[in-house]
Coordinates of C-alpha atoms in Angstrom, one line a residue:
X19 CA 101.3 -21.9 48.1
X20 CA 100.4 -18.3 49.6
X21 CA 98.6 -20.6 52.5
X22 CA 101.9 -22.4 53.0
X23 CA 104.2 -19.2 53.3
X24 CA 101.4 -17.7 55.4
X25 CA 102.2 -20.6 57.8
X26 CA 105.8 -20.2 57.9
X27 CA 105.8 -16.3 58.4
X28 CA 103.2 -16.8 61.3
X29 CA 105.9 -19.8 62.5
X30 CA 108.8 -17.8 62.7
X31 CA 107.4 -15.0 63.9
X32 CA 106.4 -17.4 67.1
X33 CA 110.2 -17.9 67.7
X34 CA 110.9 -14.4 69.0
X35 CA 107.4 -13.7 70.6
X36 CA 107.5 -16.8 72.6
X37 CA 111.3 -16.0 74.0
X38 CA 110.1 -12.4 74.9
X39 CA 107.4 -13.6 76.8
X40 CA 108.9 -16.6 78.2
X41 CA 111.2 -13.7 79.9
X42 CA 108.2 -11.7 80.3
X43 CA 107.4 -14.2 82.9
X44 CA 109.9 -14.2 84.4
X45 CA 110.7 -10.4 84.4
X46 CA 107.0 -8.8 84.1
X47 CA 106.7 -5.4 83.7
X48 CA 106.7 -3.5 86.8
X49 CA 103.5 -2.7 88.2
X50 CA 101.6 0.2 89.4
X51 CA 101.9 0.5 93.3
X52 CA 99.0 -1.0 94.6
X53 CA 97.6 -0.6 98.4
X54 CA 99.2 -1.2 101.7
X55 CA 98.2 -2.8 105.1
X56 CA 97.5 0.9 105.8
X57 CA 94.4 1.4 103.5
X58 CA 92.8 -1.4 105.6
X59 CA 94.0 0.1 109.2
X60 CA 96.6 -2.7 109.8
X61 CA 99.9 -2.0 111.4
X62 CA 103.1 -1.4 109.0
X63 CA 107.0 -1.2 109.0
X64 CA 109.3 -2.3 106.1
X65 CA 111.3 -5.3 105.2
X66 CA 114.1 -4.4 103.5
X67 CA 117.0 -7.2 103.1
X68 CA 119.5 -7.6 99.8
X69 CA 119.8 -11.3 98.4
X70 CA 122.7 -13.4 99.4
X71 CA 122.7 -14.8 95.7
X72 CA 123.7 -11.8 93.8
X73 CA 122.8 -8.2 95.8
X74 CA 119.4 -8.0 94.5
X75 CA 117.0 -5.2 96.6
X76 CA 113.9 -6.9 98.1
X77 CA 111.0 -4.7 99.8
X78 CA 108.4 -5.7 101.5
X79 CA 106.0 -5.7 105.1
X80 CA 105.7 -6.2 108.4
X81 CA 102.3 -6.4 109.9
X82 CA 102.8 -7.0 113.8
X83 CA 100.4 -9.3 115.1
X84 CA 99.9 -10.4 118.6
X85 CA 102.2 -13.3 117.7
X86 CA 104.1 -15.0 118.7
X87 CA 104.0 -16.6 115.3
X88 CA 104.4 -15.3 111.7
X89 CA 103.0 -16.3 108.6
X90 CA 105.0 -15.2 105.5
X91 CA 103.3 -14.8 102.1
X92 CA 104.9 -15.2 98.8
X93 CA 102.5 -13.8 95.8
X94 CA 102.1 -15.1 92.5
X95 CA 104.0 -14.8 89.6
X96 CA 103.5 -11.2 87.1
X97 CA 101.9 -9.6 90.9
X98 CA 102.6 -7.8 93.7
X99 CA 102.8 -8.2 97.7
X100 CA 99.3 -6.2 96.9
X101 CA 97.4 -8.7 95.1
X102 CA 97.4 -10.8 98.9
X103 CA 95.9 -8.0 101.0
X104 CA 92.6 -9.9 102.0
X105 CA 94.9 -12.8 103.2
X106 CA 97.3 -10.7 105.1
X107 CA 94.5 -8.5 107.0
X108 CA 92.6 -12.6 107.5
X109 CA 96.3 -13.7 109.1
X110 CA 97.1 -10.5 110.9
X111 CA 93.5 -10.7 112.6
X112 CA 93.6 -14.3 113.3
X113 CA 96.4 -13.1 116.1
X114 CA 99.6 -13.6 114.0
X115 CA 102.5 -11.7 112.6
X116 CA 102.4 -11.6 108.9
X117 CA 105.5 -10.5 106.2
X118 CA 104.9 -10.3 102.6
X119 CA 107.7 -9.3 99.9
X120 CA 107.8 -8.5 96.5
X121 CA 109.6 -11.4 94.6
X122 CA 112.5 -10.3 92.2
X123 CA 111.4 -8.5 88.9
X124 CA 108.5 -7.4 91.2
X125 CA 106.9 -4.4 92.6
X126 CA 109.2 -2.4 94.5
X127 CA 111.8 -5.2 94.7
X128 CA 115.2 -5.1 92.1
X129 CA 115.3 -6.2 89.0
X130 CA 117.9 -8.9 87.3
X131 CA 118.7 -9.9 83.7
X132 CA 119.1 -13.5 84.5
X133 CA 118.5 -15.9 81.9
X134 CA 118.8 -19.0 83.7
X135 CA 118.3 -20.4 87.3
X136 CA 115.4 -19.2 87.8
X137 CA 114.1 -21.3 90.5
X138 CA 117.6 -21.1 92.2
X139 CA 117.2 -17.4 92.5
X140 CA 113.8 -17.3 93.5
X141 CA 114.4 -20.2 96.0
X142 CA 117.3 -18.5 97.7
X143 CA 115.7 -15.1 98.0
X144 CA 112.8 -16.9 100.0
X145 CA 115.7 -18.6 102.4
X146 CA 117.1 -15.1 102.8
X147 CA 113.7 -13.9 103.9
X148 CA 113.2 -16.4 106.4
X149 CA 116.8 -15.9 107.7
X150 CA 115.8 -12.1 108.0
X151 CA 112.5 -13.5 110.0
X152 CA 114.3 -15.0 112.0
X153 CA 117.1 -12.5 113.4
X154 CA 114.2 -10.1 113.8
X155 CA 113.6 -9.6 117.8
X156 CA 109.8 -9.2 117.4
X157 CA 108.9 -11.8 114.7
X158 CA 111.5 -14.8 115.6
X159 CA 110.3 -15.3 119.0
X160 CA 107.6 -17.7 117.5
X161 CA 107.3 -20.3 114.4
X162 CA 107.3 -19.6 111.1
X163 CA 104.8 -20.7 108.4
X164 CA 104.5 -20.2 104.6
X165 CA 101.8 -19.4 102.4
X166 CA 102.6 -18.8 98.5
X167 CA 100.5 -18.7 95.6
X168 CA 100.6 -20.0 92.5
X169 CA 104.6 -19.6 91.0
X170 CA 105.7 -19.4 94.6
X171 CA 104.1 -22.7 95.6
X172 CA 106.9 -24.3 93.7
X173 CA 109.9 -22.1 95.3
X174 CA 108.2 -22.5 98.9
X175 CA 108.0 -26.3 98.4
X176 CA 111.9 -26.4 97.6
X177 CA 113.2 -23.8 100.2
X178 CA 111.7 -26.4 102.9
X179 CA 115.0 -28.2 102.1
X180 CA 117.2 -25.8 102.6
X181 CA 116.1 -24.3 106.4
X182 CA 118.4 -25.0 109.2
X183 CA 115.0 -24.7 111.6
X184 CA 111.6 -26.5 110.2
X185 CA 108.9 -24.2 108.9
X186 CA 105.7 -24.8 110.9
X187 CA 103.8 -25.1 108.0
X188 CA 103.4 -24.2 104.4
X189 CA 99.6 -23.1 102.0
X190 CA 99.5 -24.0 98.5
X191 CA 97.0 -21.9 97.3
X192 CA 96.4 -22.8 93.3
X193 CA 99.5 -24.6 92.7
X194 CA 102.0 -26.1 92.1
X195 CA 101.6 -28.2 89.1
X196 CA 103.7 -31.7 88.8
X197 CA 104.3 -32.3 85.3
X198 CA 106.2 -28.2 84.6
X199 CA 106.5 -28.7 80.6
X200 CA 102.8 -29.7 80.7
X201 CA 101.7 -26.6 82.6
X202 CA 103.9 -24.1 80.5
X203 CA 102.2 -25.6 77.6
X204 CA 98.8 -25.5 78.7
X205 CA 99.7 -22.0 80.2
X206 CA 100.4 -21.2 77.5
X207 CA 97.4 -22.0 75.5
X208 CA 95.2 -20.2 78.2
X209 CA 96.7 -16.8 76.8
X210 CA 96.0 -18.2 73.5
X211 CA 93.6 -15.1 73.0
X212 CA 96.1 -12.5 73.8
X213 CA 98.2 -13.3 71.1
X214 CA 98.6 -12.1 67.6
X215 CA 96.1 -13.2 65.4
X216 CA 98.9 -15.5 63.5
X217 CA 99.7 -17.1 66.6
X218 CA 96.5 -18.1 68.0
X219 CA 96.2 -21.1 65.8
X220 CA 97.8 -23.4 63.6
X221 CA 101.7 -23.6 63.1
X222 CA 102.1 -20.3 64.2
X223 CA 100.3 -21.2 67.8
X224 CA 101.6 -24.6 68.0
X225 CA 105.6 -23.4 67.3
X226 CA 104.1 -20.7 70.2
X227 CA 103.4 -23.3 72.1
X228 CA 106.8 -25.4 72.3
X229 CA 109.0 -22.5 72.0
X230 CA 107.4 -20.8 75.0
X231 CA 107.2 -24.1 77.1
X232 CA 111.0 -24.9 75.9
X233 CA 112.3 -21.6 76.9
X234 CA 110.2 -21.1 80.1
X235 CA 111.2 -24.9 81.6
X236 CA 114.7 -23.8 80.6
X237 CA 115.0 -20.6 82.4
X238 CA 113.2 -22.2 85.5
X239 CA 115.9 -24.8 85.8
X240 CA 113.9 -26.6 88.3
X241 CA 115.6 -29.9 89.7
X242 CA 114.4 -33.0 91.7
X243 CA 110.5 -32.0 91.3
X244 CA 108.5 -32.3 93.1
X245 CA 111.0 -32.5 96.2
X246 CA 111.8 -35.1 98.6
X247 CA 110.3 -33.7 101.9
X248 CA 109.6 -37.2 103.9
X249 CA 113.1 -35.6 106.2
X250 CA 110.9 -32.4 107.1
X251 CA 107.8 -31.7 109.8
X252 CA 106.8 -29.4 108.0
X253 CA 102.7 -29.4 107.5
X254 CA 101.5 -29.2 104.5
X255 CA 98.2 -28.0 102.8
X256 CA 97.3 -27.6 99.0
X257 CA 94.1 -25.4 98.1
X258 CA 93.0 -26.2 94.1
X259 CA 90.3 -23.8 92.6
X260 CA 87.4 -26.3 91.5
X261 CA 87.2 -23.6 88.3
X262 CA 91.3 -22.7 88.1
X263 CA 91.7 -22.4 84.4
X264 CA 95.7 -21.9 85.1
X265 CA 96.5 -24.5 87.2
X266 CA 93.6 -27.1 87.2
X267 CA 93.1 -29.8 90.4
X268 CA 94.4 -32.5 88.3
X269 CA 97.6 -31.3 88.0
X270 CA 98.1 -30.1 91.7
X271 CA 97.0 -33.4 93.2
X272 CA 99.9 -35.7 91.5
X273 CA 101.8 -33.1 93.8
X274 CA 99.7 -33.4 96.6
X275 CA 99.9 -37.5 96.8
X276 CA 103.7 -37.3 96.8
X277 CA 103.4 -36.2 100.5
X278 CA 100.5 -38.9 102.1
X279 CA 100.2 -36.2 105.2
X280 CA 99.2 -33.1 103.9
X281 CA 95.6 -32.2 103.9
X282 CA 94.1 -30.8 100.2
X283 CA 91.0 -29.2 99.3
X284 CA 89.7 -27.7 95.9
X285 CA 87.5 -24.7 96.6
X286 CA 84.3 -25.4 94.6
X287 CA 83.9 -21.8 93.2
X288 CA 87.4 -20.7 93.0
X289 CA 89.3 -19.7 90.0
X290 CA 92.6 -19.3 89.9
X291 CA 93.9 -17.8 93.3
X292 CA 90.4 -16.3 94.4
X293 CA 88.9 -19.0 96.9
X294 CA 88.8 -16.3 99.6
X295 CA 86.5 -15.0 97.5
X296 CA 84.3 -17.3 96.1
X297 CA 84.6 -19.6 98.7
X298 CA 85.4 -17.4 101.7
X299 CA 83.4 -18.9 104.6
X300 CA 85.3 -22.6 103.9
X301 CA 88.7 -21.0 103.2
X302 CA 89.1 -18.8 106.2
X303 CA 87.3 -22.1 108.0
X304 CA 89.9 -24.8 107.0
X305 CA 93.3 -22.3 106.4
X306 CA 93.1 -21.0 109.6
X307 CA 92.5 -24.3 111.6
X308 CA 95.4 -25.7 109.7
X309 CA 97.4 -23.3 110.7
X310 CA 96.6 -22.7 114.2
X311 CA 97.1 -26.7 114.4
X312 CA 100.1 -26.6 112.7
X313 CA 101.3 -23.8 115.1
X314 CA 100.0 -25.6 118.2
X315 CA 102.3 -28.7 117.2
X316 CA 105.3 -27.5 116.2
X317 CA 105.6 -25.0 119.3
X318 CA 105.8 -28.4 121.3
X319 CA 108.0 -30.1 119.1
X320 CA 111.7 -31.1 121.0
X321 CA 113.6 -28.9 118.1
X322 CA 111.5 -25.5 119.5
X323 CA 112.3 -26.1 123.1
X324 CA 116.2 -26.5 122.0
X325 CA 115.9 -23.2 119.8
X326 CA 114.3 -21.2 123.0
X327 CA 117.3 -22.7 125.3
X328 CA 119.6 -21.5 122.2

């Protein structure tokens, strides 16, 4: 009997922990300030744009490059623009122009009390970037590629339907994953050992669990996944971490088959959004050529020449 209410207490005390944190992920905590393009000698001015959706602030960088082309780099979910440093200085000295933001609920970007939509809002801020690329006089000379990690893999994925001008090409680094309920639920048994003690295993875990995934898939609100793409020329590329405890290989590649032309790799060493630094030689060896081939084609594609004439 005192086992049994022992396992209800610990089950409905799941109910409210798993709907913070399913907004917790959503909304993190804001994070400490982290480094800049300066701290590495790199040049810097600011992005600064507010979202066509509902007025929210974005922040973010410019690092001029010799260009004419410009890579844009969408962090991971619960991070910062910070967190891609090492990629940005690896674009930014390959020759190109490089922008990173700070996603909603991130960093030095606004915060929203949204509930729902999720995905919507995330996938529209990214467009209004891009747009903001774009009418730029130094960075919309050339093309424009994406690279996102992780959370953002899914919203750069989507936003390719919703550009007026093709993206050259988009990185997947470490996601996405296909089946979303599946990955919220395994998700969240990965932070299984940051939980309360009553919640780390039996009911109170598994009501965790399903609450969590629930609430999470629900906020997201993500539609028509993984997304029809065979209209766009955009190149594709998904990196998997051969060690990625988050979002393992087997999950990215149902994604990656969807789309016959892209080109995947899972970094041997890699965990979860670290193969430039377990795997660094290969990584900078195979992201770069893609890019710089990706570049190379769609700069002679017939919709470039019309945009130059435009």
């Amino acid at each position: 009997m005192r086992a049994t209410l022992s396992a209800l207490k610990a089950a409905a005390a799941a109910v409210p922990l798993a709907a913070r944190h399913a907004y917790e992920l959503y909304h993190p905590p804001q994070a400490k300030p982290g480094r800049t393009p300066l701290s590495k000698g790199l040049p810097l001015r600011e992005l600064r744009l507010t979202t066509s959706r509902d007025g929210i602030p974005l922040r973010g960088w410019v690092v001029p490059g010799a260009g004419p082309h410009t890579v844009v780099v969408c962090h991971g979910m619960g991070r910062t623009m910070s967190s891609t440093l090492g990629h940005i200085e690896l674009l930014h000295r390959a020759g190109w122009h490089v922008v990173a933001y700070d996603l909603r609920n991130h960093g030095d970007s606004g915060r929203d009390r949204a509930f729902g939509s999720m995905a919507d809002r995330y996938t529209s801020d990214l467009a209004d970037v891009l747009r903001w690329v774009r009418a730029d006089p130094e960075l919309g000379v050339g093309e424009i590629a994406l690279y996102a990690f992780s959370f953002s893999t899914w919203v750069a994925l989507s936003v390719l339907l919703r550009l007026d001008r093709p993206a050259a090409a988009l990185v997947c680094d470490s996601g996405p994953t296909f089946d979303i309920g599946a990955g919220l639920h395994h998700f969240a048994r990965v932070r299984k050992p940051t939980l309360p003690e009553a919640q780390r295993d039996g009911a109170g875990h598994a009501v965790y669990r399903s609450c969590f995934s629930v609430l999470c898939r629900r906020m997201l609100a993500v539609r028509n996944w993984p997304p029809d793409l065979s209209g766009t020329s955009t190149r594709l590329m998904f990196v998997a971490g051969g060690q990625d405890p988050v979002i393992p290989e087997s999950q990215i590649a149902p994604v990656a088959d969807r789309y016959p032309w892209a080109e995947r790799w899972t970094a041997p060493n890699a965990l979860h959004m670290s193969a430039l630094r377990f795997d660094r030689e290969e990584y900078q060896e195979r992201v770069l050529t893609f890019l710089t081939g990706a570049f190379a084609a769609h700069s002679s594609t017939p919709h470039s020449e019309a945009a130059k004439d435009g």
